[in-house]
Amino acid sequence: MPRLQLLRREGWKRSVCCYCGVGCGVKVQTKDGVVSAVRGDEDHPVNRGKLCAKGALLSDIFGEEGRLLYPHVRDEKGATERRTSWDEAIERASGAIRRAVDEHGPHSVMLYGSGQLVTEDYYLFGKLAKGYIGTNNQDTNSRLCMASAVTAYNLSFGADAPPASYSDIEQANTFLIVGANMEACHPILFERIRARKRVARDAVKVIVVDPRATRTTEIADIHLALRPGSDVALLQSLLFEVRLSGGIDEDYLSNHANGWDDVASSLSGWSAERAVEETGLDAVDILEAARVIAHNGPMLTFWTMGANQSTSGVDKNFALINLSLATGNIGKPGAGPFSLTGQPNAMGGREQGGLATTLPGHRLVANPEHRAEIERAWGVEPGAISEKPGVTAIEMVERLERGEIKVVWVAATNPVASLPNSDRVRAAFAQAETVIVQDAYHPTETSQLADILLPAAQWSERDGTMTNSERRICLLEQVSEPPGEALADWRIIVKMAQALGYGDGFRYDSIEEIFYEYRELSRGRDMDITGLSYPLLAQHRAGVQWPYPVASRSGPPEDNRRLFEDGQFHTPDGRAQMHVPAWTPPAESLDDEYPLALITGRVKDQWHTMTRTGRSAKLMKSEREPFLEINPADATGLGVRDRQPVRVTSRRGSFEAPARVTDKIRAGSVFAPFHWGSLWTSNGVSNASASEAVDPRSKQPELKFAAVRVEPVVA
Ligand SMILES: Nc1nc2c(c(=O)[nH]1)N[C@H]1C(S)=C(S)[C@@H](COP(=O)(O)OP(=O)(O)OC[C@H]3O[C@@H](n4cnc5c(=O)[nH]c(N)nc54)[C@H](O)[C@@H]3O)O[C@H]1N2
Ligand SMILES: Nc1nc2c(c(=O)[nH]1)N[C@H]1C(S)=C(S)[C@@H](COP(=O)(O)OP(=O)(O)OC[C@H]3O[C@@H](n4cnc5c(=O)[nH]c(N)nc54)[C@H](O)[C@@H]3O)O[C@H]1N2
Ligand code: SF4
Ligand SMILES: [Mo]
């Protein structure tokens, strides 16, 4: 029997994993309307049937346990929540928004969303906030995640357009992996790199830049364990040495890029020996890495949070993009500067204006023509979209403190656990006039502070589209029933819009209609998807990469496409724009009181604030509790033994965790996962210590560097 027929007979339906931005295809089986089994989809080009444990154990988390099943309200701050009807919850929420707008203006309202919404939800949130309420205060957790990459891609390529495809992995000879623990965080892509290395053996070289040794660095030919935050120094030095060893593609630069002269002059003095001072690396290792980059092309560069979550995040991105442009590693097989997305649909949000600075179709709030185009499309008055830049995630906390934001509406993110300096965040949310939380689970650290709780359907319980890291748009159809009275996010947004009196702009009978509305806004843009439709996506379960204009419709979707193959960029003159990256150390300095650099990040089997993965006993097995990685050299000086509890204190707050004494982390730095929020540990959370210093251009916080001291906890 053909596979598809067999699949149907056994009751399997196809979807995409709801965790990371890799976007693996899954097959889902349901029993009594609930997900009962999940397997990898052998026909999906991303993962060919493979899944990591998080995806494979998806069916573990689909009980009603921990779910927010009904709307609830709190009659006063701190009171126990009481179950209510959708009508009352929406009336209260919309009433609070209406009052705030009438009394304090539209900028007293903030919508804070997530890369875990489907693109249709994102778009509606933006339409409501930016087009109707009249404020650009719509930001998402992508601010903590991708904002530095978005800024740098826009400034370098004229569009937020990651050029490569996953299939370039099988054609690359050099992998430069910067600030990314791919084995844990993009496991299936990591498997593909490992497989490539196995097949091509000596031809393939892997360079990993990370202050820690991880499973990712196990496949590294060169591991550059630099001092945290010093990437710009390293990357400038690499480019300096690449140039010395003749690795510059002068033809490419003269035909397709502006700004090389300035970048080349900025390299002066950045010899490997000089970079040793800033990075703490050995000059031989830098020289060896430069030699590989110069002569072992094509090179594919992957980066994530070690680059983006930094006060020099945009500069790190510039330096990474420069390295690709200068060596001609872009727009050709096996090459490209590839910033991976973290969340399953961070990319979709980027496309449809999910950030306080963006509008649908890769448009920018700051651009008056873009605002006018969107106003016309939405049928709102000219000037309805404010020219005032919107409040970003970290700024939201300050505005709440100052009482400037009265109402905050949070959907599909858990900021009280995931924003840095969490005690301050909690206090800021507690003092808001009204907190509306739209989540699938309760309690979360944020829903504990909600005045109004709106139960959302989650993955598998609703339709929608998502875009993975390689610009692949997939349709995720509803395969199971939402529990209790939970509703798809878009339906909640429509209810709110209607209650606010904006019903005319939000008449949708199905989510598909929302898709067709924003699809039109992509016409003629770099990410044109006018050729796509729900039926086409239903037919091509493996997804379709953008751009996909109407003209593409003549044949079957062409897969594994790469951008900029013709060397034409989306800038006014069609040339890539190189920018000189400034070298600045992290915002906080180390001193006698706070001598160590705290890095925060992830473990393989947990997802963020654990609302879902924390419910799988199997996933909990691999890491049962938070920990602090510390180098033996530091531990000995502090009298800290392996597994002994330690207290970590920054200028903001502190937490306790058992020490893991290991030379996997460089001396002078310590590492803690950020997953365990206050609902999962009683010993304080690592985000109490993390820093809220932001990159001046991207407003992304420096979650990878906080000055701390570590002390043994005496029993
Ligand atoms: N298992 C799992 N997978 C996930 C997630 C999850 O929660 N769990 N979340 C998803 C999301 S949203 C994201 S954004 C991605 C994040 O994916 P990653 O960015 O790979 O994950 P992190 O652990 O945050 O950080 C990666 C590495 O950056 C290193 N690093 C710290 N400081 C520096 C520095 O200054 N320079 C360099 N070069 N490296 C540095 C850290 O040591 C760490 O190993 O993962 C996605 N995938
Ligand atoms: N210290 C430190 N902090 C960090 C980071 C770090 O590296 N270090 N990384 C940052 C990064 S990159 C990211 S992306 C953020 C992630 O931080 P968050 O977004 O706060 O983390 P999640 O736990 O993924 O939160 C998602 C929420 O959405 C809910 N949810 C799931 N599905 C749905 C749905 O379909 N609809 C609705 N309405 N709700 C749903 C979940 O129950 C959960 O409460 O954390 C950031 N914080
Ligand atoms: S690699 Fe990412 S998308 Fe694939 S199964 Fe694992 S968590 Fe899901
Ligand atoms: Mo992220």
PDB file of N, CA, C and O in Angstrom, residues 399-426:
ATOM      1  N   ARG A 399       8.698  51.034  31.451  1.00  0.00           N
ATOM      2  CA  ARG A 399       7.446  51.791  31.288  1.00  0.00           C
ATOM      3  C   ARG A 399       6.387  51.334  32.287  1.00  0.00           C
ATOM      4  O   ARG A 399       5.559  52.111  32.731  1.00  0.00           O
ATOM      5  N   LEU A 400       6.398  50.036  32.602  1.00  0.00           N
ATOM      6  CA  LEU A 400       5.461  49.537  33.616  1.00  0.00           C
ATOM      7  C   LEU A 400       5.809  50.157  34.967  1.00  0.00           C
ATOM      8  O   LEU A 400       4.934  50.605  35.704  1.00  0.00           O
ATOM      9  N   GLU A 401       7.111  50.198  35.261  1.00  0.00           N
ATOM     10  CA  GLU A 401       7.542  50.772  36.544  1.00  0.00           C
ATOM     11  C   GLU A 401       7.128  52.233  36.664  1.00  0.00           C
ATOM     12  O   GLU A 401       6.713  52.682  37.714  1.00  0.00           O
ATOM     13  N   ARG A 402       7.284  52.952  35.560  1.00  0.00           N
ATOM     14  CA  ARG A 402       6.961  54.391  35.606  1.00  0.00           C
ATOM     15  C   ARG A 402       5.462  54.638  35.510  1.00  0.00           C
ATOM     16  O   ARG A 402       5.021  55.776  35.518  1.00  0.00           O
ATOM     17  N   GLY A 403       4.691  53.563  35.370  1.00  0.00           N
ATOM     18  CA  GLY A 403       3.235  53.725  35.279  1.00  0.00           C
ATOM     19  C   GLY A 403       2.785  54.250  33.930  1.00  0.00           C
ATOM     20  O   GLY A 403       1.633  54.644  33.759  1.00  0.00           O
ATOM     21  N   GLU A 404       3.690  54.247  32.941  1.00  0.00           N
ATOM     22  CA  GLU A 404       3.302  54.748  31.616  1.00  0.00           C
ATOM     23  C   GLU A 404       2.519  53.714  30.831  1.00  0.00           C
ATOM     24  O   GLU A 404       1.685  54.064  30.014  1.00  0.00           O
ATOM     25  N   ILE A 405       2.834  52.452  31.056  1.00  0.00           N
ATOM     26  CA  ILE A 405       2.015  51.386  30.467  1.00  0.00           C
ATOM     27  C   ILE A 405       1.044  50.924  31.545  1.00  0.00           C
ATOM     28  O   ILE A 405       1.458  50.539  32.647  1.00  0.00           O
ATOM     29  N   LYS A 406      -0.226  51.001  31.218  1.00  0.00           N
ATOM     30  CA  LYS A 406      -1.266  50.662  32.206  1.00  0.00           C
ATOM     31  C   LYS A 406      -1.756  49.230  32.008  1.00  0.00           C
ATOM     32  O   LYS A 406      -2.088  48.551  32.961  1.00  0.00           O
ATOM     33  N   VAL A 407      -1.852  48.835  30.736  1.00  0.00           N
ATOM     34  CA  VAL A 407      -2.389  47.512  30.434  1.00  0.00           C
ATOM     35  C   VAL A 407      -1.369  46.740  29.608  1.00  0.00           C
ATOM     36  O   VAL A 407      -0.878  47.244  28.589  1.00  0.00           O
ATOM     37  N   VAL A 408      -1.028  45.541  30.048  1.00  0.00           N
ATOM     38  CA  VAL A 408      -0.127  44.707  29.256  1.00  0.00           C
ATOM     39  C   VAL A 408      -0.809  43.375  28.966  1.00  0.00           C
ATOM     40  O   VAL A 408      -1.385  42.754  29.855  1.00  0.00           O
ATOM     41  N   TRP A 409      -0.792  43.018  27.691  1.00  0.00           N
ATOM     42  CA  TRP A 409      -1.476  41.792  27.223  1.00  0.00           C
ATOM     43  C   TRP A 409      -0.382  40.864  26.702  1.00  0.00           C
ATOM     44  O   TRP A 409       0.279  41.177  25.716  1.00  0.00           O
ATOM     45  N   VAL A 410      -0.207  39.746  27.401  1.00  0.00           N
ATOM     46  CA  VAL A 410       0.891  38.817  27.103  1.00  0.00           C
ATOM     47  C   VAL A 410       0.331  37.546  26.478  1.00  0.00           C
ATOM     48  O   VAL A 410      -0.613  36.967  27.011  1.00  0.00           O
ATOM     49  N   ALA A 411       0.911  37.106  25.358  1.00  0.00           N
ATOM     50  CA  ALA A 411       0.424  35.871  24.730  1.00  0.00           C
ATOM     51  C   ALA A 411       1.577  34.962  24.332  1.00  0.00           C
ATOM     52  O   ALA A 411       2.528  35.402  23.669  1.00  0.00           O
ATOM     53  N   ALA A 412       1.510  33.707  24.740  1.00  0.00           N
ATOM     54  CA  ALA A 412       2.460  32.666  24.324  1.00  0.00           C
ATOM     55  C   ALA A 412       3.899  32.964  24.713  1.00  0.00           C
ATOM     56  O   ALA A 412       4.845  32.594  24.006  1.00  0.00           O
ATOM     57  N   THR A 413       4.078  33.627  25.821  1.00  0.00           N
ATOM     58  CA  THR A 413       5.414  33.850  26.369  1.00  0.00           C
ATOM     59  C   THR A 413       5.261  34.071  27.867  1.00  0.00           C
ATOM     60  O   THR A 413       4.175  34.394  28.340  1.00  0.00           O
ATOM     61  N   ASN A 414       6.354  33.890  28.582  1.00  0.00           N
ATOM     62  CA  ASN A 414       6.302  33.873  30.049  1.00  0.00           C
ATOM     63  C   ASN A 414       7.357  34.841  30.597  1.00  0.00           C
ATOM     64  O   ASN A 414       8.352  34.423  31.168  1.00  0.00           O
ATOM     65  N   PRO A 415       7.154  36.151  30.383  1.00  0.00           N
ATOM     66  CA  PRO A 415       8.215  37.126  30.640  1.00  0.00           C
ATOM     67  C   PRO A 415       8.702  37.188  32.085  1.00  0.00           C
ATOM     68  O   PRO A 415       9.870  37.480  32.313  1.00  0.00           O
ATOM     69  N   VAL A 416       7.836  36.872  33.042  1.00  0.00           N
ATOM     70  CA  VAL A 416       8.301  36.962  34.434  1.00  0.00           C
ATOM     71  C   VAL A 416       9.406  35.922  34.669  1.00  0.00           C
ATOM     72  O   VAL A 416      10.300  36.116  35.484  1.00  0.00           O
ATOM     73  N   ALA A 417       9.394  34.846  33.891  1.00  0.00           N
ATOM     74  CA  ALA A 417      10.465  33.854  34.001  1.00  0.00           C
ATOM     75  C   ALA A 417      11.578  34.079  32.983  1.00  0.00           C
ATOM     76  O   ALA A 417      12.735  33.758  33.251  1.00  0.00           O
ATOM     77  N   SER A 418      11.268  34.643  31.818  1.00  0.00           N
ATOM     78  CA  SER A 418      12.277  34.656  30.752  1.00  0.00           C
ATOM     79  C   SER A 418      12.992  35.994  30.558  1.00  0.00           C
ATOM     80  O   SER A 418      13.999  36.052  29.861  1.00  0.00           O
ATOM     81  N   LEU A 419      12.496  37.066  31.160  1.00  0.00           N
ATOM     82  CA  LEU A 419      13.221  38.334  31.051  1.00  0.00           C
ATOM     83  C   LEU A 419      14.290  38.400  32.141  1.00  0.00           C
ATOM     84  O   LEU A 419      14.117  37.829  33.217  1.00  0.00           O
ATOM     85  N   PRO A 420      15.397  39.113  31.852  1.00  0.00           N
ATOM     86  CA  PRO A 420      16.448  39.236  32.864  1.00  0.00           C
ATOM     87  C   PRO A 420      16.014  40.131  34.026  1.00  0.00           C
ATOM     88  O   PRO A 420      15.120  40.956  33.857  1.00  0.00           O
ATOM     89  N   ASN A 421      16.703  39.972  35.154  1.00  0.00           N
ATOM     90  CA  ASN A 421      16.407  40.730  36.374  1.00  0.00           C
ATOM     91  C   ASN A 421      14.974  40.457  36.807  1.00  0.00           C
ATOM     92  O   ASN A 421      14.149  41.364  36.954  1.00  0.00           O
ATOM     93  N   SER A 422      14.662  39.190  37.037  1.00  0.00           N
ATOM     94  CA  SER A 422      13.264  38.786  37.198  1.00  0.00           C
ATOM     95  C   SER A 422      12.558  39.391  38.403  1.00  0.00           C
ATOM     96  O   SER A 422      11.346  39.587  38.353  1.00  0.00           O
ATOM     97  N   ASP A 423      13.281  39.718  39.467  1.00  0.00           N
ATOM     98  CA  ASP A 423      12.576  40.332  40.608  1.00  0.00           C
ATOM     99  C   ASP A 423      11.989  41.673  40.187  1.00  0.00           C
ATOM    100  O   ASP A 423      10.868  42.026  40.529  1.00  0.00           O
ATOM    101  N   ARG A 424      12.776  42.391  39.403  1.00  0.00           N
ATOM    102  CA  ARG A 424      12.305  43.689  38.918  1.00  0.00           C
ATOM    103  C   ARG A 424      11.114  43.504  37.958  1.00  0.00           C
ATOM    104  O   ARG A 424      10.148  44.262  38.009  1.00  0.00           O
ATOM    105  N   VAL A 425      11.200  42.482  37.113  1.00  0.00           N
ATOM    106  CA  VAL A 425      10.111  42.234  36.150  1.00  0.00           C
ATOM    107  C   VAL A 425       8.828  41.887  36.900  1.00  0.00           C
ATOM    108  O   VAL A 425       7.751  42.423  36.602  1.00  0.00           O
ATOM    109  N   ARG A 426       8.964  41.029  37.908  1.00  0.00           N
ATOM    110  CA  ARG A 426       7.778  40.617  38.669  1.00  0.00           C
ATOM    111  C   ARG A 426       7.132  41.845  39.320  1.00  0.00           C
ATOM    112  O   ARG A 426       5.918  42.047  39.229  1.00  0.00           O
TER     113      ARG A 426
END
